[in-house]
CSV table of C-alpha atoms and ligand atoms in Angstrom, one decimal:
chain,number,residue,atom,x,y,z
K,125,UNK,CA,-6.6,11.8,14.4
K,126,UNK,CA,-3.3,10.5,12.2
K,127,UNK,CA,-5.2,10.9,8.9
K,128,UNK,CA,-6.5,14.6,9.6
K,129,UNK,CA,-6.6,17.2,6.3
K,130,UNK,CA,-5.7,13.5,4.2
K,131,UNK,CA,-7.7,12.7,1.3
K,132,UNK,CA,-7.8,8.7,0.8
K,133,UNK,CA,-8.9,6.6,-2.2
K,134,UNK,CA,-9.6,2.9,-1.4
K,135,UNK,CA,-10.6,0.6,-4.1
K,136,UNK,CA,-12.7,-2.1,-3.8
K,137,UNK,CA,-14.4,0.0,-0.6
K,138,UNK,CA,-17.6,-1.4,-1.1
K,139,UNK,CA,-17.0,-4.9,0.3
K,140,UNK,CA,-14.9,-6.4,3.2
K,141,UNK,CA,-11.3,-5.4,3.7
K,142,UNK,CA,-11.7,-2.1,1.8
K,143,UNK,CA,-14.8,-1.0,3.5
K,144,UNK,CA,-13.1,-2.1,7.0
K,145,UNK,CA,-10.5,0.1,5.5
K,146,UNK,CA,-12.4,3.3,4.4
K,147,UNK,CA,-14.0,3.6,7.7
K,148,UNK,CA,-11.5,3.3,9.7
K,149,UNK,CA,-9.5,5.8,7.3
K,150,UNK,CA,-12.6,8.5,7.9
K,151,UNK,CA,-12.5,7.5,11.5
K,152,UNK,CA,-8.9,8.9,11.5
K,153,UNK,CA,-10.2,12.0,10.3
K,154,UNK,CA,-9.3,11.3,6.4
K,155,UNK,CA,-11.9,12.3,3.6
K,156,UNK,CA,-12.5,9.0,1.4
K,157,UNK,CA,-13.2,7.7,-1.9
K,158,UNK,CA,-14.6,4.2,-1.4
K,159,UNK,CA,-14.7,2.8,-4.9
K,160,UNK,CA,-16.2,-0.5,-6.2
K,161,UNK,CA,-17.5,-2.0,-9.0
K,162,UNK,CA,-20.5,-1.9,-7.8
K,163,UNK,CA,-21.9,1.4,-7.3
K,164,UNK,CA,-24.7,0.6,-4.8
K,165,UNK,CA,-22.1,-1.3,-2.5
K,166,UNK,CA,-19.8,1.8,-2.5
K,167,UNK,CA,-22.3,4.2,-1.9
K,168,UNK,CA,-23.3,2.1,1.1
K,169,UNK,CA,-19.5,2.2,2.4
K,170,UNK,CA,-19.9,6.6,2.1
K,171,UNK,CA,-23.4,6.5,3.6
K,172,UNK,CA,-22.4,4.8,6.5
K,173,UNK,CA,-19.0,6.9,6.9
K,174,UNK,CA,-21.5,10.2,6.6
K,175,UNK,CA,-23.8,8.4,9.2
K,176,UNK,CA,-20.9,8.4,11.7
K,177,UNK,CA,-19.8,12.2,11.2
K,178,UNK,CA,-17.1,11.5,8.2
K,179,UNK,CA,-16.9,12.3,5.0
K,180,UNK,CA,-16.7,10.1,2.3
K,181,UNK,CA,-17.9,9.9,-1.8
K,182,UNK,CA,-18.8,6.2,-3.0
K,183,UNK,CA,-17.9,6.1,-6.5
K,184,UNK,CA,-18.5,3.4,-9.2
K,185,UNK,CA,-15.0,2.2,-11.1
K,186,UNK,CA,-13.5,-0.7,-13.1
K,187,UNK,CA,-10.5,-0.8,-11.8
K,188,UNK,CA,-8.9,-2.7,-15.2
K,189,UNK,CA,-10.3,-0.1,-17.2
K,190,UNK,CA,-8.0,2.8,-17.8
K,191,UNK,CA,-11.1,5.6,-18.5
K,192,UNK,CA,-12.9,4.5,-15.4
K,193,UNK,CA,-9.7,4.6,-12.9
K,194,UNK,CA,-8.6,8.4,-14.4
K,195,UNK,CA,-12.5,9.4,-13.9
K,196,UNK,CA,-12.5,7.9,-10.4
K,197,UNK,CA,-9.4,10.0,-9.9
K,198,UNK,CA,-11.1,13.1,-11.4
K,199,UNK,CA,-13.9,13.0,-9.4
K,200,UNK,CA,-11.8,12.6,-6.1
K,201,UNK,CA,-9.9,15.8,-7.0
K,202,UNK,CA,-12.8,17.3,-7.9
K,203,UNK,CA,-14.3,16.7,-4.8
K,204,UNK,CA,-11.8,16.9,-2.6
K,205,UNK,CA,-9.1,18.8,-4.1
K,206,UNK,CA,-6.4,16.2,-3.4
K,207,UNK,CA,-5.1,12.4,-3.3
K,208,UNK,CA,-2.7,11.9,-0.6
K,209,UNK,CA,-3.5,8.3,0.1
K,210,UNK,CA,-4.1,5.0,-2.5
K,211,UNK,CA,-5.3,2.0,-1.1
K,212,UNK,CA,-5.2,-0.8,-4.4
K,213,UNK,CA,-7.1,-3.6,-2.5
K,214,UNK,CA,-9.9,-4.4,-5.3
K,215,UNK,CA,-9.5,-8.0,-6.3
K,216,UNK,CA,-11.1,-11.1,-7.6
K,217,UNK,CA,-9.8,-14.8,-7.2
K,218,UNK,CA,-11.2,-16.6,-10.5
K,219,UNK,CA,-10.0,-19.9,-11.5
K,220,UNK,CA,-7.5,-22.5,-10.1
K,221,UNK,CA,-5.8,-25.0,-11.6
K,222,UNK,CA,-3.9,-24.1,-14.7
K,223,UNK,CA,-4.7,-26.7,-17.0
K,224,UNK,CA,-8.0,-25.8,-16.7
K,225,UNK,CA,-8.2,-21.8,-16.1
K,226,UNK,CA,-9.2,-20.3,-19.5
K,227,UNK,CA,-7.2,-17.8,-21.2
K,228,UNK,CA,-9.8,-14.9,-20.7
K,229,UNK,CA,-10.3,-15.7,-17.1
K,230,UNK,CA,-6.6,-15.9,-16.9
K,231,UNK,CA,-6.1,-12.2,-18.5
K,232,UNK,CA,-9.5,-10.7,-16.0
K,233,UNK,CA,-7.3,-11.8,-13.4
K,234,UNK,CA,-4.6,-10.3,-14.0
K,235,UNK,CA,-6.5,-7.5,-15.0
K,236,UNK,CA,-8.0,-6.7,-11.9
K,237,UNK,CA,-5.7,-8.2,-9.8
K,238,UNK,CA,-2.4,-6.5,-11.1
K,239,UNK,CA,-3.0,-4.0,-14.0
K,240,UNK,CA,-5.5,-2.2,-11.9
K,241,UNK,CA,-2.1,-1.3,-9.5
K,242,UNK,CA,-0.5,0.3,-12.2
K,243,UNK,CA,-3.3,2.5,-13.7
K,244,UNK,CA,-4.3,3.4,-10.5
K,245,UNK,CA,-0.5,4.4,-9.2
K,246,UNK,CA,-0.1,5.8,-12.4
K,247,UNK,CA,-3.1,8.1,-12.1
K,248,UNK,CA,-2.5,9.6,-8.8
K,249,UNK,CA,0.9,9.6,-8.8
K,250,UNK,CA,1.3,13.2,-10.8
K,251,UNK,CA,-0.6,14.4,-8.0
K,252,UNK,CA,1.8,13.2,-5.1
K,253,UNK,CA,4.8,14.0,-6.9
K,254,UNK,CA,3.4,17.6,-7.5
K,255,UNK,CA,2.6,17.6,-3.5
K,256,UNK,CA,5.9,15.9,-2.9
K,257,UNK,CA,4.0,13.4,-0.5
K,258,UNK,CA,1.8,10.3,-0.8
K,259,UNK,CA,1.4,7.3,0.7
K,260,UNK,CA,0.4,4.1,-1.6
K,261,UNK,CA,-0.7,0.4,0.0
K,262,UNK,CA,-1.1,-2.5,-2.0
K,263,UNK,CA,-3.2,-5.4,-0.5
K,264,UNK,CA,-1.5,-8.3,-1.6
K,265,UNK,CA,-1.9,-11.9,-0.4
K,266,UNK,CA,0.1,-14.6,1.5
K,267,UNK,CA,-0.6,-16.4,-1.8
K,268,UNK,CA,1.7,-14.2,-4.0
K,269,UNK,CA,4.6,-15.6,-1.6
K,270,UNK,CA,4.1,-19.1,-1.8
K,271,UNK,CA,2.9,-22.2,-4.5
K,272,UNK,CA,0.1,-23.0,-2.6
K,273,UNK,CA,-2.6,-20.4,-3.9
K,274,UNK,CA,-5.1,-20.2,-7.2
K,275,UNK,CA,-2.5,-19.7,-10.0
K,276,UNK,CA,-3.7,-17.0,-12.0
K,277,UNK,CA,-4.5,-15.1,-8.7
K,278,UNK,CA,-0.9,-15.9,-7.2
K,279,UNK,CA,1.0,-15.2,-10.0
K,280,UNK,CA,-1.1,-11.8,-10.3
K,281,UNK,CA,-0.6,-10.6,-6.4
K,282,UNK,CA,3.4,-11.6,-6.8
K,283,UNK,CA,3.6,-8.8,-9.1
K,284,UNK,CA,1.5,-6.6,-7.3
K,285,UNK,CA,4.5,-6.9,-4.1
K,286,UNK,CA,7.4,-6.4,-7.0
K,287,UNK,CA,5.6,-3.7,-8.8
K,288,UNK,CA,5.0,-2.1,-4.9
K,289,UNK,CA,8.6,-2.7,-4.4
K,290,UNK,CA,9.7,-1.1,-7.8
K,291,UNK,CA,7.7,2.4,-6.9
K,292,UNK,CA,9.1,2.4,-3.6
K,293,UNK,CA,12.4,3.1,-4.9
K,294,UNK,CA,11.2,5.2,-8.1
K,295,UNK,CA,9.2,7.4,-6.1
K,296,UNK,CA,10.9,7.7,-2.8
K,297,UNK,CA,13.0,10.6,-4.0
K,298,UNK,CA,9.3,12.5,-4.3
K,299,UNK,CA,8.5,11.8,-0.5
K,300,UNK,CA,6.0,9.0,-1.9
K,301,UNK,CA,5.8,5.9,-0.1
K,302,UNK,CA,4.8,2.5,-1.5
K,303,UNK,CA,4.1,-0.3,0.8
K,304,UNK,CA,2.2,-4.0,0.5
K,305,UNK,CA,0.3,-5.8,2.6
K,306,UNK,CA,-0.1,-9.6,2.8
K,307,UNK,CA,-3.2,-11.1,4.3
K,308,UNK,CA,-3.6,-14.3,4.8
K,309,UNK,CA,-7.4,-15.9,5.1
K,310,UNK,CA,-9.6,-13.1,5.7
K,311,UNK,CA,-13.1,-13.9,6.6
K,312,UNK,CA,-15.1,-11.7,4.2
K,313,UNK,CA,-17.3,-11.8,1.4
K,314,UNK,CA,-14.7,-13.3,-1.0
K,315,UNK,CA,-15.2,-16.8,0.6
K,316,UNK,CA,-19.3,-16.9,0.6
K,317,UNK,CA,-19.4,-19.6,-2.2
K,318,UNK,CA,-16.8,-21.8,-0.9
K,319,UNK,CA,-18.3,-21.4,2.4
K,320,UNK,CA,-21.9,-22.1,0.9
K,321,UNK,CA,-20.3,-25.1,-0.8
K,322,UNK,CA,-18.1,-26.1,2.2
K,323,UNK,CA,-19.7,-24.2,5.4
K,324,UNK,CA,-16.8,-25.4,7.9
K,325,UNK,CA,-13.7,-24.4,5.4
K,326,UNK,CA,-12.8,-21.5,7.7
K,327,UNK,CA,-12.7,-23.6,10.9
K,328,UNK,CA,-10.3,-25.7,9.1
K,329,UNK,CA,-8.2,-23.0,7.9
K,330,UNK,CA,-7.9,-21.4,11.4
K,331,UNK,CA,-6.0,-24.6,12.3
K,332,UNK,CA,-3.6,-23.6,10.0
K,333,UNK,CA,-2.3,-20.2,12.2
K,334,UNK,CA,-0.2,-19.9,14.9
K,335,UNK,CA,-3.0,-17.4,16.6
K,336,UNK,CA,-5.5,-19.9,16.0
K,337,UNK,CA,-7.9,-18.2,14.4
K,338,UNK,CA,-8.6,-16.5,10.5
K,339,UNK,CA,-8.4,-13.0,10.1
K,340,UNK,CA,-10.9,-10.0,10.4
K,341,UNK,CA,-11.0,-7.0,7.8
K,342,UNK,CA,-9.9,-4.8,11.0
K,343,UNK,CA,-7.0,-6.9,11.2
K,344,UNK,CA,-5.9,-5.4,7.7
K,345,UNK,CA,-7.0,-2.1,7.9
K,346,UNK,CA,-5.1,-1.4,10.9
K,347,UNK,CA,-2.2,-2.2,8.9
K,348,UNK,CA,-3.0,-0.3,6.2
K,349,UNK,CA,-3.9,2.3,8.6
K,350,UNK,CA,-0.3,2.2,10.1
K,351,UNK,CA,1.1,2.6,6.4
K,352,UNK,CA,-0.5,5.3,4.9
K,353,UNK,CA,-0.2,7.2,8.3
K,354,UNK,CA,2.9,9.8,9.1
K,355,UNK,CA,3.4,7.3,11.6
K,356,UNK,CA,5.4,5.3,8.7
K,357,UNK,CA,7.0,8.3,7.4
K,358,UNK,CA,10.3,6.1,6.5
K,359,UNK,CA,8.7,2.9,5.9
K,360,UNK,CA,8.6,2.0,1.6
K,361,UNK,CA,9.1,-1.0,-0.1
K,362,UNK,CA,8.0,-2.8,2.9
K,363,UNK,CA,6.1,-6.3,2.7
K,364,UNK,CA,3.8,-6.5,5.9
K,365,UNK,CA,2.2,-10.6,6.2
K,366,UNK,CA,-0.8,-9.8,7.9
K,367,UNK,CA,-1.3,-13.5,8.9
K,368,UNK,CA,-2.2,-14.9,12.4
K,369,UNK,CA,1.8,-16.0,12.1
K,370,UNK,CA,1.0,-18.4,8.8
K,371,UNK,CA,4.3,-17.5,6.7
K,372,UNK,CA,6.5,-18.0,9.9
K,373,UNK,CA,5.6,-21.6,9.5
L,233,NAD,P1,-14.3,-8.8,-1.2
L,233,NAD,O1,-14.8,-9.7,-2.3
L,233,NAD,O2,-15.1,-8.7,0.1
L,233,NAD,O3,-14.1,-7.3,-1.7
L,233,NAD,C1,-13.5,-7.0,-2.9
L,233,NAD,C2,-14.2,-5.9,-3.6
L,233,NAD,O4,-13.5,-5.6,-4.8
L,233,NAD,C3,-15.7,-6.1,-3.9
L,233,NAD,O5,-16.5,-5.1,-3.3
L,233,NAD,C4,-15.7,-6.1,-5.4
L,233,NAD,O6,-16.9,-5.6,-5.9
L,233,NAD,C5,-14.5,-5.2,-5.7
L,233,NAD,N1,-14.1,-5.4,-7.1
L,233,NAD,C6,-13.9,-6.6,-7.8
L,233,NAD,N2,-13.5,-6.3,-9.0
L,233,NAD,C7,-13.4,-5.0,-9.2
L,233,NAD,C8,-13.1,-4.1,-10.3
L,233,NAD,N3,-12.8,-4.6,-11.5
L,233,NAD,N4,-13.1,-2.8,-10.0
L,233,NAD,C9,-13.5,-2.3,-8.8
L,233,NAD,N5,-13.8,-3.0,-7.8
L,233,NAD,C10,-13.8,-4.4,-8.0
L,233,NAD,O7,-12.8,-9.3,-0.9
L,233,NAD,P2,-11.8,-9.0,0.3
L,233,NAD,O8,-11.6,-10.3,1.0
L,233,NAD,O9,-12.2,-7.8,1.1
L,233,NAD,O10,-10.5,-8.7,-0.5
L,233,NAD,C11,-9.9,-7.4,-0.5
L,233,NAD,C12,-8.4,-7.6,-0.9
L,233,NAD,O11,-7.8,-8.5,0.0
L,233,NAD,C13,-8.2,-8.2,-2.3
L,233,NAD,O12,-7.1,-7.6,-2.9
L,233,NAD,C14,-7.9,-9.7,-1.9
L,233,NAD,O13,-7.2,-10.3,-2.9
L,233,NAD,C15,-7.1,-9.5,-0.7
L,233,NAD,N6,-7.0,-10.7,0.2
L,233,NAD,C16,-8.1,-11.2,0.7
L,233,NAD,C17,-7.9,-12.4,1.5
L,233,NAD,C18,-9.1,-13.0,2.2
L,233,NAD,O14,-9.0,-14.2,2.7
L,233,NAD,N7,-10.3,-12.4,2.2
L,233,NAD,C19,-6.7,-12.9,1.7
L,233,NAD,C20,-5.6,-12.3,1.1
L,233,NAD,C21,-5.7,-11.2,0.3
């Protein structure tokens, strides 16, 4: 067990990735927060951890609301006494095209996307400095390295890698680690409408990577897994594609 006696907070738990991630965190012996926007989905993610022998809270957040992310917090210390582990992986990918994205879906992605990383880090980090260790992962996105991605969306996960890259550094002197992960297509609940408007998009896509396929959310939570472990005691500031090979293209 690498995540025994760790208590892990993973945003966006209810749904894909971060419930691939929360489960395989409690798997590893961590207690977890899985926290989503939607309360029933992240209560689903903590039933089912319970239902194989973990433990595990499902908690209801905005993650762009600074209240709702220092209650989240609250509640995970109250429960659990500590925070060694954030995961930031909550997201949304609205909009496209900048001519025609609207300023106030432009700002909710950003929002969620990118502010949520800083009121999150910034409302467990007191703790891991007090404990002099934590262990932060960002999920990023291919798309934050390239021009070839929803702008807003892009834009929003290139700052989450530089802001990952700027606590690194801050808070290495504390024994806190920040790293960032960059998936490329993931084949989760994020695509249902384009795959309802376009049912063979993913096929397509998998032509695209060197391993010939798309990814799984096991795929990325292994990574994350790796990162918030002791097994990547001097890993920070490192950017991890997570991509079937795509950015060595
Ligand atoms: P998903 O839609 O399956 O899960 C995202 C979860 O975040 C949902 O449960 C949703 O309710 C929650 N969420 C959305 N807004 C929130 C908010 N304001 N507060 C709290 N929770 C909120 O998506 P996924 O594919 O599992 O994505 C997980 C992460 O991986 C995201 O950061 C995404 O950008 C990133 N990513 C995904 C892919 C992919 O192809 N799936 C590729 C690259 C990066």
């Amino acid at each position: 067990m690498k995540l025994e006696n760790r208590v892990a907070i993973v945003t966006g738990g209810g749904s894909g990735i971060g419930r691939a991630t929360a489960e395989l965190l409690a798997a590893e012996g961590a207690r977890v927060v899985a926290a989503d926007l939607h309360e029933a989905r992240a209560r689903e993610t903590a039933d089912g951890i319970t239902a194989q022998g973990g433990t595990a809270l499902g908690v209801q957040v905005d993650v762009s609301q600074a209240a709702a992310v220092d209650l989240m917090v609250t509640r995970a210390l109250d429960t659990f006494g500590q925070v060694d582990i954030l995961v930031n992986n909550a997201a949304i990918a609205e909009g496209d095209d900048i001519l025609t994205i609207d300023e106030a879906t432009w700002d909710r992605n950003l929002n969620v996307v990118l502010k949520s990383v800083y009121l999150c880090s910034r409302a467990v980090l007191p703790h891991m400095i007090r404990q002099r260790q934590g262990a932060i992962v960002n999920i990023a996105s291919v798309n934050g390295l390239t021009g070839l991605g929803e702008e807003a969306y892009s834009a929003a996960k290139a700052g989450v890698i530089n802001l990952t890259q700027n606590m690194a550094v801050k808070y290495g002197q504390h024994n806190v680690r920040a790293n960032v992960i960059c998936p490329g297509t993931i084949h989760t609940p994020i695509w249902q409408s384009r795959l309802d408007r376009d049912p063979q998009i993913l096929e397509r896509l998998a032509a695209w990577y060197p391993l010939g396929r798309v990814g799984r959310p096991e795929d990325v939570a292994k990574a994350v897994l790796f990162l918030a472990s002791d097994d990547a005691a001097w890993i920070t500031g490192a950017v991890l594609n997570v991509d079937g090979g795509l950015m060595a293209g």
